[in-house]
Short mmCIF file of C-alpha atoms and ligand atoms in Angstrom, two decimals:
data_model
loop_
_atom_site.label_atom_id
_atom_site.label_comp_id
_atom_site.label_asym_id
_atom_site.label_seq_id
_atom_site.Cartn_x
_atom_site.Cartn_y
_atom_site.Cartn_z
CA UNK M 25 0.00 0.00 0.00
CA UNK M 26 1.55 3.32 -1.02
CA UNK M 27 2.02 5.57 1.96
CA UNK M 28 0.07 8.74 2.50
CA UNK M 29 2.35 11.74 2.00
CA UNK M 30 2.45 15.03 3.82
CA UNK M 31 3.93 17.39 1.22
CA UNK M 32 3.29 18.51 -2.35
CA UNK M 33 6.43 16.84 -3.58
CA UNK M 34 5.14 13.50 -2.32
CA UNK M 35 1.71 14.23 -3.79
CA UNK M 36 3.34 14.98 -7.16
CA UNK M 37 5.19 11.69 -6.92
CA UNK M 38 1.95 9.79 -6.28
CA UNK M 39 0.39 11.45 -9.34
CA UNK M 40 3.44 10.47 -11.40
CA UNK M 41 3.10 6.86 -10.31
CA UNK M 42 -0.59 6.91 -11.23
CA UNK M 43 0.29 8.31 -14.64
CA UNK M 44 2.98 5.66 -15.23
CA UNK M 45 0.57 2.89 -14.22
CA UNK M 46 -2.21 4.24 -16.42
CA UNK M 47 0.22 4.45 -19.35
CA UNK M 48 1.23 0.85 -18.81
CA UNK M 49 -2.37 -0.28 -18.51
CA UNK M 50 -3.17 1.50 -21.77
CA UNK M 51 -0.08 0.58 -23.74
CA UNK M 52 -0.41 -3.17 -23.17
CA UNK M 53 -3.76 -3.56 -24.96
CA UNK M 54 -2.58 -1.17 -27.70
CA UNK M 55 0.51 -3.27 -28.37
CA UNK M 56 -1.63 -6.40 -28.27
CA UNK M 57 -4.11 -4.93 -30.77
CA UNK M 58 -1.25 -4.07 -33.15
CA UNK M 59 0.13 -7.60 -32.87
CA UNK M 60 -3.35 -9.02 -33.49
CA UNK M 61 -3.60 -6.98 -36.69
CA UNK M 62 -0.18 -8.32 -37.68
CA UNK M 63 -1.38 -11.85 -37.04
CA UNK M 64 -4.53 -11.30 -39.08
CA UNK M 65 -2.58 -10.06 -42.10
CA UNK M 66 -0.13 -12.98 -41.79
CA UNK M 67 -3.06 -15.40 -41.68
CA UNK M 68 -4.60 -13.76 -44.75
CA UNK M 69 -1.27 -14.12 -46.61
CA UNK M 70 -1.12 -17.75 -45.54
CA UNK M 71 -4.61 -18.36 -46.89
CA UNK M 72 -3.57 -16.79 -50.20
CA UNK M 73 -0.51 -19.03 -50.38
CA UNK M 74 -2.69 -22.09 -49.69
CA UNK M 75 -5.08 -21.11 -52.47
CA UNK M 76 -2.17 -20.52 -54.85
CA UNK M 77 -0.74 -23.98 -54.06
CA UNK M 78 -4.13 -25.59 -54.67
CA UNK M 79 -4.28 -23.79 -58.00
CA UNK M 80 -0.83 -25.09 -58.96
CA UNK M 81 -1.84 -28.63 -58.03
CA UNK M 82 -5.02 -28.45 -60.06
CA UNK M 83 -3.01 -27.09 -63.03
CA UNK M 84 -0.82 -30.20 -62.87
CA UNK M 85 -3.88 -32.45 -62.68
CA UNK M 86 -5.52 -30.72 -65.62
CA UNK M 87 -2.40 -31.09 -67.76
CA UNK M 88 -2.04 -34.75 -66.72
CA UNK M 89 -5.65 -35.41 -67.76
CA UNK M 90 -5.01 -33.79 -71.13
CA UNK M 91 -1.93 -35.96 -71.65
CA UNK M 92 -3.92 -39.00 -70.60
CA UNK M 93 -6.66 -38.31 -73.12
CA UNK M 94 -4.07 -37.73 -75.86
CA UNK M 95 -2.44 -41.06 -75.04
CA UNK M 96 -5.82 -42.78 -75.25
CA UNK M 97 -6.35 -41.12 -78.62
CA UNK M 98 -2.93 -42.48 -79.78
CA UNK M 99 -3.86 -45.98 -78.62
CA UNK M 100 -7.12 -45.78 -80.53
CA UNK M 101 -5.29 -44.56 -83.62
CA UNK M 102 -2.80 -47.42 -83.42
CA UNK M 103 -5.63 -49.94 -83.28
CA UNK M 104 -7.21 -48.21 -86.23
CA UNK M 105 -3.95 -48.56 -88.18
CA UNK M 106 -4.40 -52.34 -88.24
CA UNK M 107 -7.58 -52.10 -90.25
CA UNK M 108 -6.48 -49.33 -92.61
CA UNK M 109 -6.21 -50.35 -96.24
CA UNK M 110 -5.24 -47.16 -98.04
CA UNK M 111 -1.70 -45.88 -97.85
CA UNK M 112 -2.85 -42.25 -97.66
CA UNK M 113 -5.10 -42.93 -94.73
CA UNK M 114 -2.25 -44.81 -93.04
CA UNK M 115 0.05 -41.82 -93.52
CA UNK M 116 -2.54 -39.41 -92.21
CA UNK M 117 -2.98 -41.46 -89.05
CA UNK M 118 0.77 -41.77 -88.56
CA UNK M 119 1.04 -37.99 -88.92
CA UNK M 120 -1.61 -37.45 -86.33
CA UNK M 121 0.12 -39.86 -83.96
CA UNK M 122 3.41 -37.99 -84.48
CA UNK M 123 1.76 -34.65 -83.82
CA UNK M 124 0.07 -35.91 -80.69
CA UNK M 125 3.32 -37.41 -79.42
CA UNK M 126 5.11 -34.13 -79.96
CA UNK M 127 2.42 -32.28 -78.08
CA UNK M 128 2.49 -34.88 -75.28
CA UNK M 129 6.26 -34.45 -74.95
CA UNK M 130 6.04 -30.71 -74.59
CA UNK M 131 3.13 -31.04 -72.17
CA UNK M 132 5.13 -33.48 -70.06
CA UNK M 133 7.99 -31.01 -69.85
CA UNK M 134 5.56 -28.34 -68.80
CA UNK M 135 4.09 -30.72 -66.20
CA UNK M 136 7.57 -31.34 -64.77
CA UNK M 137 8.08 -27.62 -64.39
CA UNK M 138 4.66 -27.22 -62.81
CA UNK M 139 5.46 -30.02 -60.37
CA UNK M 140 8.70 -28.37 -59.37
CA UNK M 141 6.70 -25.20 -58.78
CA UNK M 142 4.30 -27.18 -56.58
CA UNK M 143 7.21 -28.57 -54.58
CA UNK M 144 8.79 -25.16 -54.04
CA UNK M 145 5.47 -23.58 -53.14
CA UNK M 146 4.67 -26.41 -50.72
CA UNK M 147 8.02 -25.98 -48.95
CA UNK M 148 7.51 -22.21 -48.76
CA UNK M 149 4.01 -22.73 -47.41
CA UNK M 150 5.31 -25.06 -44.69
CA UNK M 151 7.86 -22.43 -43.63
CA UNK M 152 5.20 -19.72 -43.68
CA UNK M 153 2.83 -21.89 -41.64
CA UNK M 154 5.51 -22.46 -39.01
CA UNK M 155 6.26 -18.72 -38.88
CA UNK M 156 2.61 -17.79 -38.47
CA UNK M 157 2.17 -20.43 -35.75
CA UNK M 158 5.17 -19.03 -33.91
CA UNK M 159 3.86 -15.47 -34.28
CA UNK M 160 0.45 -16.58 -32.96
CA UNK M 161 2.15 -18.16 -29.96
CA UNK M 162 3.94 -14.90 -29.29
CA UNK M 163 0.65 -12.98 -29.44
CA UNK M 164 -0.94 -15.46 -27.02
CA UNK M 165 2.00 -15.14 -24.63
CA UNK M 166 1.76 -11.35 -24.81
CA UNK M 167 -1.98 -11.46 -24.15
CA UNK M 168 -1.43 -13.70 -21.14
CA UNK M 169 1.35 -11.47 -19.84
CA UNK M 170 -0.74 -8.30 -20.23
CA UNK M 171 -3.82 -9.84 -18.63
CA UNK M 172 -1.93 -11.30 -15.70
CA UNK M 173 -0.14 -8.02 -15.01
CA UNK M 174 -3.20 -5.84 -15.53
CA UNK M 175 -4.98 -7.27 -12.50
CA UNK M 176 -2.13 -6.33 -10.18
CA UNK M 177 -1.71 -2.96 -11.87
CA UNK M 178 -5.37 -2.11 -11.44
CA UNK M 179 -5.19 -3.02 -7.76
CA UNK M 180 -2.06 -0.89 -7.40
CA UNK M 181 -3.80 1.96 -9.18
CA UNK M 182 -6.70 1.85 -6.73
CA UNK M 183 -4.27 1.92 -3.82
CA UNK M 184 -2.41 4.87 -5.28
CA UNK M 185 -5.63 6.74 -5.87
CA UNK M 186 -6.66 6.09 -2.27
CA UNK M 187 -3.26 7.36 -1.09
CA UNK M 188 -3.69 10.48 -3.23
CA UNK M 189 -7.12 11.17 -1.76
CA UNK M 190 -5.72 10.93 1.76
CA UNK M 191 -2.64 12.96 0.91
CA UNK M 192 -4.75 15.77 -0.52
CA UNK M 193 -5.01 16.95 3.07
CA UNK M 194 -1.75 18.83 2.35
CA UNK M 195 -3.64 21.07 -0.08
CA UNK M 196 -5.06 24.05 1.81
CA UNK M 197 -8.89 23.73 1.79
CA UNK M 198 -9.35 27.03 -0.07
CA UNK M 199 -7.14 25.80 -2.92
CA UNK M 200 -8.62 22.35 -3.30
CA UNK M 201 -11.02 23.22 -6.06
CA UNK M 202 -8.29 24.75 -8.21
CA UNK M 203 -6.00 21.85 -7.35
CA UNK M 204 -8.65 19.32 -8.48
CA UNK M 205 -9.28 21.21 -11.72
CA UNK M 206 -5.55 21.24 -12.41
CA UNK M 207 -4.89 17.56 -11.78
CA UNK M 208 -8.08 16.57 -13.58
CA UNK M 209 -6.85 18.32 -16.71
CA UNK M 210 -3.12 17.76 -16.50
CA UNK M 211 -2.57 14.84 -14.15
CA UNK M 212 0.99 14.69 -12.87
CA UNK M 213 1.89 17.58 -15.18
CA UNK M 214 -0.15 19.88 -12.93
CA UNK M 215 2.90 20.09 -10.64
CA UNK M 216 6.35 21.59 -11.01
CA UNK M 217 9.31 21.61 -8.68
CA UNK M 218 11.09 24.91 -8.07
CA UNK M 219 14.71 25.16 -7.07
CA UNK M 220 14.89 27.57 -4.14
CA UNK M 221 18.22 28.98 -5.35
CA UNK M 222 17.65 29.40 -9.09
CA UNK M 223 13.89 30.01 -8.52
CA UNK M 224 13.30 28.35 -11.90
CA UNK M 225 10.00 26.51 -12.47
CA UNK M 226 10.82 22.97 -13.61
CA UNK M 227 7.74 22.96 -15.83
CA UNK M 228 8.47 26.03 -17.95
CA UNK M 229 11.95 27.16 -16.82
CA UNK M 230 10.74 30.66 -16.01
CA UNK M 231 12.37 32.26 -12.99
CA UNK M 232 9.95 33.07 -10.19
CA UNK M 233 10.05 36.17 -8.03
CA UNK M 234 11.54 36.17 -4.53
CA UNK M 235 8.00 36.92 -3.36
CA UNK M 236 6.81 33.62 -4.96
CA UNK M 237 9.60 31.73 -3.21
CA UNK M 238 8.76 33.17 0.17
CA UNK M 239 5.09 32.30 -0.34
CA UNK M 240 6.19 28.77 -1.16
CA UNK M 241 8.25 28.69 2.03
CA UNK M 242 5.28 29.89 4.08
CA UNK M 243 3.22 27.09 2.54
CA UNK M 244 -0.05 28.65 3.63
CA UNK M 245 -1.56 28.58 0.16
CA UNK M 246 -0.78 26.78 -3.08
CA UNK M 247 1.51 28.86 -5.29
CA UNK M 248 0.89 28.55 -8.99
CA UNK M 249 3.55 29.39 -11.58
CA UNK M 250 2.52 32.69 -13.18
CA UNK M 251 3.80 31.53 -16.56
CA UNK M 252 2.62 27.90 -16.90
CA UNK M 253 0.05 27.69 -14.11
CA UNK M 254 1.58 24.61 -12.50
CA UNK M 255 1.31 24.02 -8.76
CA UNK M 256 4.82 24.66 -7.47
CA UNK M 257 6.74 23.13 -4.59
CA UNK M 258 10.27 23.77 -3.34
CA UNK M 259 13.21 21.45 -3.72
CA UNK M 260 16.87 21.79 -2.81
CA UNK M 261 19.30 21.38 -5.66
ZN1 ZN C 528 6.08 27.28 -14.81
#
């Protein structure tokens, strides 16, 4: 439990700790959301690669079917040759067989190339799948980490806020409304330390008057920086 403080410097410190905790509580889910978007786009790319591989495989199948039907046609033509009587018809059939064979050869070469493409794409897909799985694991681990820490951070935040409420007793009653307006708008940035020797406001670097410093030393009222409006408190350098 953070201790209640009895000076403005301590109060400023409590507000700083609240700010740091709030930032952490906000940044975790933001980082997680960005990673989730990254995962989604990786999964979409993976789906595209899967579709492309399927397409390559079906291209191979289609070409193989074409070759198969051309081979059947050749077989039929060869059977036909046995019953052909005319030399011209024989030649014509032989020509057709030759043409089909030539086409089959070039198709088979193309099929080989397509199959190599399938192999390469399949290997790439396997690598990509492993990468996406690893990324997804990382996102899950991050989610778990953020969620497990958030509970403790929220509890800590409540404690800090309670400590702030109690410590606000150091603010003179007449100044409390202005104090609340300031911290509501600016949080921990509502405060600024002032070096009693240089008299410089830490928030805006303007040098305060000796009168301001003596008011700060009296500590009867809050003293606001005339330049930046921050609530000032004295520190030694
Ligand atoms: Zn200032």
